[in-house]
PDB file of C-alpha atoms and ligand atoms in Angstrom:
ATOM      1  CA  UNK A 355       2.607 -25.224  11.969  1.00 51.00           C
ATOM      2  CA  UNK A 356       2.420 -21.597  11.584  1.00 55.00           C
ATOM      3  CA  UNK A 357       2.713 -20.360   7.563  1.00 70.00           C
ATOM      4  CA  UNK A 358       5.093 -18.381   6.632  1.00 85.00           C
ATOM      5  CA  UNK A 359       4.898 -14.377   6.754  1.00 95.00           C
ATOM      6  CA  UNK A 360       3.742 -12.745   3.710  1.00 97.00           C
ATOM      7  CA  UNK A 361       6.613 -10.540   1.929  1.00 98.00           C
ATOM      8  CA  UNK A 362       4.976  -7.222   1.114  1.00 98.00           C
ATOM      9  CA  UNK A 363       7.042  -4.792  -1.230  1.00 98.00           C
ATOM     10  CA  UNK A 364       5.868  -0.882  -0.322  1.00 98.00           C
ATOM     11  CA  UNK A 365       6.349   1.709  -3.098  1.00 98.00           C
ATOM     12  CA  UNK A 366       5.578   4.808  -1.976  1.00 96.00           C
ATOM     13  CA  UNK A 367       5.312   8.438  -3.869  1.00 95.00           C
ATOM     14  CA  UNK A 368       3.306  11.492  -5.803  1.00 95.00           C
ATOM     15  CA  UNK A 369       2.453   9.364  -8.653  1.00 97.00           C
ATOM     16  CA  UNK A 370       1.374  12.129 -10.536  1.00 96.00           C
ATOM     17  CA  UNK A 371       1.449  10.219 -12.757  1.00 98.00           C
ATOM     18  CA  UNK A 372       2.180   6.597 -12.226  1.00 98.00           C
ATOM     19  CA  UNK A 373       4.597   5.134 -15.373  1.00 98.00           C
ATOM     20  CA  UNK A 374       6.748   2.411 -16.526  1.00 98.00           C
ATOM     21  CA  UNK A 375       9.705   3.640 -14.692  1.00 97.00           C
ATOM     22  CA  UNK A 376       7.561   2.863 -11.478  1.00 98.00           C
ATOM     23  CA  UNK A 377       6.070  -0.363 -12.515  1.00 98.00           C
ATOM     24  CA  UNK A 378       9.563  -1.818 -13.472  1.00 98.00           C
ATOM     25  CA  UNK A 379      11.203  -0.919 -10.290  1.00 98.00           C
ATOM     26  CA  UNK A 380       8.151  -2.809  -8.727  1.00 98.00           C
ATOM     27  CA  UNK A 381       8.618  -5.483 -10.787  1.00 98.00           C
ATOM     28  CA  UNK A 382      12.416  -5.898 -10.576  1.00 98.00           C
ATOM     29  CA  UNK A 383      12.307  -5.888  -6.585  1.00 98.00           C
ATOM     30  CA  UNK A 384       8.901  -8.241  -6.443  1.00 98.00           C
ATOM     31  CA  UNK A 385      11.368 -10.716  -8.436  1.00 98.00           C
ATOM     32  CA  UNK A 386      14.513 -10.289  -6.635  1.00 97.00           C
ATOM     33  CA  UNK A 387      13.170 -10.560  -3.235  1.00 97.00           C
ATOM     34  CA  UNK A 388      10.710 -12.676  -3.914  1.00 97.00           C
ATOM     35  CA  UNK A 389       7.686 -11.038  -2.612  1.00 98.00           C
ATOM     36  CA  UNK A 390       3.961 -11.479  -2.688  1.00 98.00           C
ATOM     37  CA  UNK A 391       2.838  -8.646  -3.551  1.00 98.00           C
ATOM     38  CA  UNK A 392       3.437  -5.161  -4.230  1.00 98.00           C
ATOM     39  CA  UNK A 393       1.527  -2.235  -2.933  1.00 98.00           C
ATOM     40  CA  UNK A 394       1.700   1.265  -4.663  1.00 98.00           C
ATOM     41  CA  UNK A 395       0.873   3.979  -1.918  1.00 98.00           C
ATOM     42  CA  UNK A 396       0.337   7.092  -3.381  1.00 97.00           C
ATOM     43  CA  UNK A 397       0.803  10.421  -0.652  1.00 95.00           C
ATOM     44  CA  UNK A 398      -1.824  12.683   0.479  1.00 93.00           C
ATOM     45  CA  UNK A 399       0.680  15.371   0.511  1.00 81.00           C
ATOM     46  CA  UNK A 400       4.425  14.985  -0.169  1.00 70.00           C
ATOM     47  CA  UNK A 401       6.502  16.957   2.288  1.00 70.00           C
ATOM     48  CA  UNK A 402       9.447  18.169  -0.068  1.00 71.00           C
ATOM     49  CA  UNK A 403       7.071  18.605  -2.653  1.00 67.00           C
ATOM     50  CA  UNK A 404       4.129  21.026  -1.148  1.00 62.00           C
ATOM     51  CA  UNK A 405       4.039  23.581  -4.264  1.00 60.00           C
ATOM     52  CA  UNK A 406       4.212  21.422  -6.967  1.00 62.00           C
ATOM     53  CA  UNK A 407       1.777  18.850  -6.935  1.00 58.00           C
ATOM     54  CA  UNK A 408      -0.844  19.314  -9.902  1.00 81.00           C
ATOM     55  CA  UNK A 409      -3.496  16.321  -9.708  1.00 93.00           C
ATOM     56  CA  UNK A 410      -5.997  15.302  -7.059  1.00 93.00           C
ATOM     57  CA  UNK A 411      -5.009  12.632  -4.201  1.00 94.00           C
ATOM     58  CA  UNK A 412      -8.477  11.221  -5.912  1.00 96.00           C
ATOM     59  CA  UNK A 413      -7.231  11.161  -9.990  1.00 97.00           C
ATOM     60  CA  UNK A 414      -3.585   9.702  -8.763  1.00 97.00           C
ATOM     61  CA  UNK A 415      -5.520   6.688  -6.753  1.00 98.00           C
ATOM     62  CA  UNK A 416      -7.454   6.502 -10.219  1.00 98.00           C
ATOM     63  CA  UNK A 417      -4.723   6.258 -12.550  1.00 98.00           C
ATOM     64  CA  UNK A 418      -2.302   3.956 -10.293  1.00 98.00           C
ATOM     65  CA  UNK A 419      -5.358   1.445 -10.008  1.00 98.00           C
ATOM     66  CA  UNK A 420      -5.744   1.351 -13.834  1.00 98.00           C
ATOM     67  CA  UNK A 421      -1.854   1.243 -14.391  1.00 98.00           C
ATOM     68  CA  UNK A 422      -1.732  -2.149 -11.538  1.00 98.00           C
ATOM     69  CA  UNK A 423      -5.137  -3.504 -12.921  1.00 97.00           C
ATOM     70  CA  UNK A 424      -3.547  -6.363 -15.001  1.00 94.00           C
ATOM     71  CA  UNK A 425      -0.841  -6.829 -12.748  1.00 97.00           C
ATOM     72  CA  UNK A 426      -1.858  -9.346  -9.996  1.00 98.00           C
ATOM     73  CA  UNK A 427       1.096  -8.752  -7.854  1.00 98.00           C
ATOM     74  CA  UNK A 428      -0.068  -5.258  -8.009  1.00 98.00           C
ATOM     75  CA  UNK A 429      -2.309  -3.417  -5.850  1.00 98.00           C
ATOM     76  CA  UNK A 430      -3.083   0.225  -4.637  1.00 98.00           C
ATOM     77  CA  UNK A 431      -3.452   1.211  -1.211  1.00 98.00           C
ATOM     78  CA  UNK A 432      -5.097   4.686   0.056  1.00 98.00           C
ATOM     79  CA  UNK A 433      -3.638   4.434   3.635  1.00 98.00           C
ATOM     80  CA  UNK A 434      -1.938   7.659   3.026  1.00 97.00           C
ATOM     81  CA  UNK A 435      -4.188   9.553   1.062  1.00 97.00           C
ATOM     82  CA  UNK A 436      -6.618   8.547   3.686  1.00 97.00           C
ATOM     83  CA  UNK A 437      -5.365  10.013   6.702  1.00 96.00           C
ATOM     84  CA  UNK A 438      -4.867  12.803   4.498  1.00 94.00           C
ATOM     85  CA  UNK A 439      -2.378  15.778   5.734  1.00 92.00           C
ATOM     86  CA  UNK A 440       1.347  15.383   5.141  1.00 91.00           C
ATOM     87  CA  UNK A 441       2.359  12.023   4.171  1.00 91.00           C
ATOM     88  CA  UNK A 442       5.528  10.593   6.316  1.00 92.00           C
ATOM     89  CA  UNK A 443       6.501   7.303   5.457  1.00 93.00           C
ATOM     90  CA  UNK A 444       6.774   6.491   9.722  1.00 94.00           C
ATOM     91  CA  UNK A 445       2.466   7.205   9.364  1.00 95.00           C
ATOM     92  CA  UNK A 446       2.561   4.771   6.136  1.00 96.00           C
ATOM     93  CA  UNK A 447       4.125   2.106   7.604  1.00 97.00           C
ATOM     94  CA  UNK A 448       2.955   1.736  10.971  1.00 97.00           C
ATOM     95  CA  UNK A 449      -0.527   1.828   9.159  1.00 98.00           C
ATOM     96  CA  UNK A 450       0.300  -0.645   6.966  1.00 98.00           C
ATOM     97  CA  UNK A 451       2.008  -3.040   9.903  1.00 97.00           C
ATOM     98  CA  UNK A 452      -1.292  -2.871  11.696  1.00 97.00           C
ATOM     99  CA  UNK A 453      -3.038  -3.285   8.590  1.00 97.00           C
ATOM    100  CA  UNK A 454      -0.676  -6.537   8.157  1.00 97.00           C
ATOM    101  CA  UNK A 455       0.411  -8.028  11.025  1.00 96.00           C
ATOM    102  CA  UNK A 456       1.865 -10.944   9.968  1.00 96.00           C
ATOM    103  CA  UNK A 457       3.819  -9.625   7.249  1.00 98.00           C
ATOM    104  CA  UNK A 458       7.474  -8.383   6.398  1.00 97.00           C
ATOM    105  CA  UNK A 459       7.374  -4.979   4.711  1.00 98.00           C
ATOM    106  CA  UNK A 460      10.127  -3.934   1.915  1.00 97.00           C
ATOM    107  CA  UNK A 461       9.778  -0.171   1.825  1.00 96.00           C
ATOM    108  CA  UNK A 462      11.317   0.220  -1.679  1.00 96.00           C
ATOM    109  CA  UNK A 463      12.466   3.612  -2.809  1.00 93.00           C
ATOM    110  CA  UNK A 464      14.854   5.062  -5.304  1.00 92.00           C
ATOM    111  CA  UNK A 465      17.940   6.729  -5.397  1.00 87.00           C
ATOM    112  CA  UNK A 466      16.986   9.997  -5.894  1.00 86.00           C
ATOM    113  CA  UNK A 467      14.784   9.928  -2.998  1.00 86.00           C
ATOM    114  CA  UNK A 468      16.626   7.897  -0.897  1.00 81.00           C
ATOM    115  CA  UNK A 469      19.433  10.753  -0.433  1.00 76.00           C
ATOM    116  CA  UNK A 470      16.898  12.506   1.368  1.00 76.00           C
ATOM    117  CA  UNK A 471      16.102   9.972   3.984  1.00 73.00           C
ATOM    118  CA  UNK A 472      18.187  11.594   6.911  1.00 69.00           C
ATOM    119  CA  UNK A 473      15.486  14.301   6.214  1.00 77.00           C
ATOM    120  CA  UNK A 474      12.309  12.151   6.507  1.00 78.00           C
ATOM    121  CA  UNK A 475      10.872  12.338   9.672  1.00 80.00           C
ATOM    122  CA  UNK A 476      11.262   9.661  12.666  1.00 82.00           C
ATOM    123  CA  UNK A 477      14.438   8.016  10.472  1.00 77.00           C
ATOM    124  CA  UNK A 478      15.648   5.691  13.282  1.00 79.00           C
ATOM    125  CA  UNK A 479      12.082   4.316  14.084  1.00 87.00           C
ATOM    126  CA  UNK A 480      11.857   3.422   9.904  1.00 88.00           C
ATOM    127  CA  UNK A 481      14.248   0.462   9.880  1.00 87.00           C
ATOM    128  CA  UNK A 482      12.111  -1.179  12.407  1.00 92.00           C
ATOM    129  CA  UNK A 483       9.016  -1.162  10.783  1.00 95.00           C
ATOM    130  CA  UNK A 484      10.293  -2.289   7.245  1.00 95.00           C
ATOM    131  CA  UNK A 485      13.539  -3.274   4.974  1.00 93.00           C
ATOM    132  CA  UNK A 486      14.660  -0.747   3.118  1.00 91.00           C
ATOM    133  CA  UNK A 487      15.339  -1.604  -0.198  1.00 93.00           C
ATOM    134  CA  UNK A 488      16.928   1.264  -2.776  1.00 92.00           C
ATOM    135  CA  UNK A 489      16.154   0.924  -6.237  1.00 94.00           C
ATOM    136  CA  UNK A 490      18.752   2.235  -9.430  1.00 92.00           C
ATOM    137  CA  UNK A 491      17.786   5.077 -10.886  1.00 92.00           C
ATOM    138  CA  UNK A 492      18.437   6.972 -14.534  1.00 88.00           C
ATOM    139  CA  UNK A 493      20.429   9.648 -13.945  1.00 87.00           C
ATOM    140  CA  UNK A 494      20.777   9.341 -10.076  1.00 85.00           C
ATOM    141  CA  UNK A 495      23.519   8.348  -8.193  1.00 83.00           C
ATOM    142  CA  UNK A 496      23.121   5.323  -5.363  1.00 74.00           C
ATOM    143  CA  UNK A 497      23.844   7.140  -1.666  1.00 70.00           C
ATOM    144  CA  UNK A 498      25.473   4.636   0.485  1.00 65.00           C
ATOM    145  CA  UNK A 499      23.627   4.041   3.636  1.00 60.00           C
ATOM    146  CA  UNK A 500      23.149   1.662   6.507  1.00 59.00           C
ATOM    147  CA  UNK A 501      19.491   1.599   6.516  1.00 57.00           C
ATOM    148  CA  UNK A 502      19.504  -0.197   3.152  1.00 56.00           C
ATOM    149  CA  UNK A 503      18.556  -3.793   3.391  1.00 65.00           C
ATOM    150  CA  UNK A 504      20.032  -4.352  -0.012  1.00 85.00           C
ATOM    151  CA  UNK A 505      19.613  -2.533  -3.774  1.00 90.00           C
ATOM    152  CA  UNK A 506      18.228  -3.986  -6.559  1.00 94.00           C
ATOM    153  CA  UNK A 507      19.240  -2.906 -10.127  1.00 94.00           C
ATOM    154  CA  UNK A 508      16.296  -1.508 -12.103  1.00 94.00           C
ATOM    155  CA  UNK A 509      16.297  -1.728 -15.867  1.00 94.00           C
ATOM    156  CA  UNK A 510      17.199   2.223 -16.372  1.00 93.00           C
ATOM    157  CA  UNK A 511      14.069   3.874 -17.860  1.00 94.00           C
ATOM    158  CA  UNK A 512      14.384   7.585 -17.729  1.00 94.00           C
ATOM    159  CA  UNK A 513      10.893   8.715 -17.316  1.00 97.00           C
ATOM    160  CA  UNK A 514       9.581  10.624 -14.182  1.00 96.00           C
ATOM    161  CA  UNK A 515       6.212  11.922 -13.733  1.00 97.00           C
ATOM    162  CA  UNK A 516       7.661  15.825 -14.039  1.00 95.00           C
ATOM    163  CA  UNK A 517       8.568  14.804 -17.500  1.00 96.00           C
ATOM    164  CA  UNK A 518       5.434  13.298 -18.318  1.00 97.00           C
ATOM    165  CA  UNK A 519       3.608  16.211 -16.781  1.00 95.00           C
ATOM    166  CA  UNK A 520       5.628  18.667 -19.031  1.00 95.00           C
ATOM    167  CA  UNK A 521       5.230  16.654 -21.728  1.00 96.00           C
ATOM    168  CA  UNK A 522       1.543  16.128 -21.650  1.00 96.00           C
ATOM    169  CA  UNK A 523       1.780  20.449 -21.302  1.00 94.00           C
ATOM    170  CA  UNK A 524       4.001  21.110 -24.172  1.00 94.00           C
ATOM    171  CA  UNK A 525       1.473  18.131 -26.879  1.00 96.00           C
ATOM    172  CA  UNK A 526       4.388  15.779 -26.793  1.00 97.00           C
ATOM    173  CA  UNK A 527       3.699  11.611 -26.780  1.00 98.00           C
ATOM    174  CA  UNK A 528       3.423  10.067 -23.545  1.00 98.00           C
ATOM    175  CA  UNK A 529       2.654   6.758 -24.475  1.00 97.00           C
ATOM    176  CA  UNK A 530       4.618   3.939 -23.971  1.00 97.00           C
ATOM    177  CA  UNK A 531       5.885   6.354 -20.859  1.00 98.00           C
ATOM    178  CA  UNK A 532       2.363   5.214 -18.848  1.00 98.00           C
ATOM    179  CA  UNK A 533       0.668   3.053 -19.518  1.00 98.00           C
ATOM    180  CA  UNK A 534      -2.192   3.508 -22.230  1.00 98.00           C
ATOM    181  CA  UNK A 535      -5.230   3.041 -19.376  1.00 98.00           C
ATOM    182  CA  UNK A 536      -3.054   6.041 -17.997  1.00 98.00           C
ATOM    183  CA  UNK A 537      -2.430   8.128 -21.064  1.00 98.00           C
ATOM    184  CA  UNK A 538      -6.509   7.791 -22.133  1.00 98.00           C
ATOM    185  CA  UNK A 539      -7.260   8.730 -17.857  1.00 98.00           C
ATOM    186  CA  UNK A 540      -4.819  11.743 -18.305  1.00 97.00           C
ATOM    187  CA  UNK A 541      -6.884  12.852 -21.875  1.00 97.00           C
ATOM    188  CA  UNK A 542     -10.170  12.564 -20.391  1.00 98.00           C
ATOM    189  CA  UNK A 543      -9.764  14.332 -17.772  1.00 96.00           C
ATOM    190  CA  UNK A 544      -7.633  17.379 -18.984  1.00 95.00           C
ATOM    191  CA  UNK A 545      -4.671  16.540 -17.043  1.00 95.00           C
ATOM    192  CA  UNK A 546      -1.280  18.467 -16.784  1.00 94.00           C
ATOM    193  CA  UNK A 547      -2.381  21.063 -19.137  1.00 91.00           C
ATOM    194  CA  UNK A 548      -1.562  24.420 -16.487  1.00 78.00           C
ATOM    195  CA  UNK A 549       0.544  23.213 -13.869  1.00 61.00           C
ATOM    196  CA  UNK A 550       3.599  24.800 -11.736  1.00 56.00           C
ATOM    197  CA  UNK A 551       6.559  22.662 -13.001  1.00 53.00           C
ATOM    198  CA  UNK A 552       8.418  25.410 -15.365  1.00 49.00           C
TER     199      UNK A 552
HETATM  200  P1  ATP B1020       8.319  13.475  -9.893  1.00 60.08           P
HETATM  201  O1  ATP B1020       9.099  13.794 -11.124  1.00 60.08           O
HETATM  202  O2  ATP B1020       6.993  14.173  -9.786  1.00 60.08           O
HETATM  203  O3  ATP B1020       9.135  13.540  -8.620  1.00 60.08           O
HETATM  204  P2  ATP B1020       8.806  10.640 -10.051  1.00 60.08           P
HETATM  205  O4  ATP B1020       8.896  10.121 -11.423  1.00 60.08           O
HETATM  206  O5  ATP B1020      10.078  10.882  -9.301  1.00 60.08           O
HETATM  207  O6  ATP B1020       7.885  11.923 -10.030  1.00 60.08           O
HETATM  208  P3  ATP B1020       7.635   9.679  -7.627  1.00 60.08           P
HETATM  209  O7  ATP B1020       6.170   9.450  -7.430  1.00 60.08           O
HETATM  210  O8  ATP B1020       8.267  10.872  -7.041  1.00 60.08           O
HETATM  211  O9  ATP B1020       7.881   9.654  -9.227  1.00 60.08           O
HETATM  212  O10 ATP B1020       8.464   8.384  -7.223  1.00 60.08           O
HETATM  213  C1  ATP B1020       8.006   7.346  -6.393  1.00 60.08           C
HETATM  214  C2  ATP B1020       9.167   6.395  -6.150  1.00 60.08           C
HETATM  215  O11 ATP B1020       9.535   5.726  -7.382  1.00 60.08           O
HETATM  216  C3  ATP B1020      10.454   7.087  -5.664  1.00 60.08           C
HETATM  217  O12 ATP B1020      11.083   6.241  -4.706  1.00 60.08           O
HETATM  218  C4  ATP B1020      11.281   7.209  -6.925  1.00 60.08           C
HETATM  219  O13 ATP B1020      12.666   7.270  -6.646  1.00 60.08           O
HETATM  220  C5  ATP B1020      10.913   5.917  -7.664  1.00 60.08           C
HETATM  221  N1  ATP B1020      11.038   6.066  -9.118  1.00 60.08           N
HETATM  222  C6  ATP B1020      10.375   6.934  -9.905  1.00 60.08           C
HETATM  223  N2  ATP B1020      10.725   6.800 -11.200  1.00 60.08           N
HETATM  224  C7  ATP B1020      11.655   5.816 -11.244  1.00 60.08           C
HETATM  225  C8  ATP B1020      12.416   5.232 -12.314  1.00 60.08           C
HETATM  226  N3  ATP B1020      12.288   5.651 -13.586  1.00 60.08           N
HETATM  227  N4  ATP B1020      13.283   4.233 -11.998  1.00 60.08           N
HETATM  228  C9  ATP B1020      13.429   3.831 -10.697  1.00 60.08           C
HETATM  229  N5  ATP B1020      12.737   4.351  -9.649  1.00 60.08           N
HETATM  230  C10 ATP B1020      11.855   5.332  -9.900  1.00 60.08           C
HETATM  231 MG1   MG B1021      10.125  11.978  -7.559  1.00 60.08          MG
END
């Protein structure tokens, strides 16, 4: 008897830096759908986001492992920021099915960036490679499209890592935001204090 295929969820993204608004999505879907395990991919580089990018491929690994450490359905993977270059999620996932082979991927994304997806590169090959699943998002509406295996409502948090960058820039709290491993990781290291998001 062959077992049954293991359900990976996929969330990819900047995570510069990883916070609760990511970790609930996560959550949420690895409940809904019922999957094993989550993986957190952060990009080498993100295509629509070239300029603006302020932390190291190296201190956004660091902080997303810290942020999934106590999480066992949780786990980071460097495919992307190991083959370096532009990240496309096409490169991300056929890495990841050949990493896998004998499990169902859930590419999970959220609304804001799923609007873009007629812009991501190789579009029609996607839906073969993995289920799309959309995630709710604060403040973003939910585009309606047939590459969307399903969407799963997200407990709204509004926090994105811009905010959290500015904030960390202007002295403001970020805790509670991240989560504390992440907040120290951000202190130690200087983090977000000069940065090109205003
Ligand atoms: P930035 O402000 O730098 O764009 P971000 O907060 O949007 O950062 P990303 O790394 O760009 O974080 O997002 C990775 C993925 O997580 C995307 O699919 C994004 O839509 C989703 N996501 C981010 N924050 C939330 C949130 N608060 N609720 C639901 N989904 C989220
Ligand atoms: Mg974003």
């Amino acid at each position: 008897m062959s077992a049954q295929r293991a359900r990976i969820g996929v969330l990819g993204g900047t995570f510069d830096p990883i916070h609760h608004g990511h970790l609930a999505a996560a959550s949420e879907v690895c409940a809904a759908l019922r999957l094993d395990q989550v993986l957190i991919v952060p990009t080498a580089t993100q295509p629509f986001k070239r300029d603006s990018v302020t932390a190291s491929p190296a201190h956004r690994v660091a902080m997303s492992v810290k942020a999934v450490r106590n999480d066992a359905r949780f786990s980071v993977s460097t495919v992307d920021v190991d083959r370096g270059g532009v990240t496309y999620t096409i490169d991300t996932l056929r890495d990841l099915s050949a990493q896998y082979p004998d499990a169902d991927l859930f590419f999970i994304t959220g609304a804001d960036s799923l609007a873009r997806l007629a812009e991501w590169k190789d579009t029609d090959q996607l839906g073969e490679l993995a289920q799309f699943v959309g995630v709710t998002r604060a403040g973003h509406s939910f585009p309606q499209l047939e590459t969307t295996h399903r969407v799963v409502e997200v407990p709204s948090l509004a926090i994105s890592s811009t905010d959290v960058r500015r904030r960390v820039r202007a002295g403001a709290p970020i805790r509670y935001l991240v989560p504390a491993s992440v907040a120290d990781y951000i202190a130690t290291h200087e983090l977000y204090l000069g940065g090109l998001d205003d």
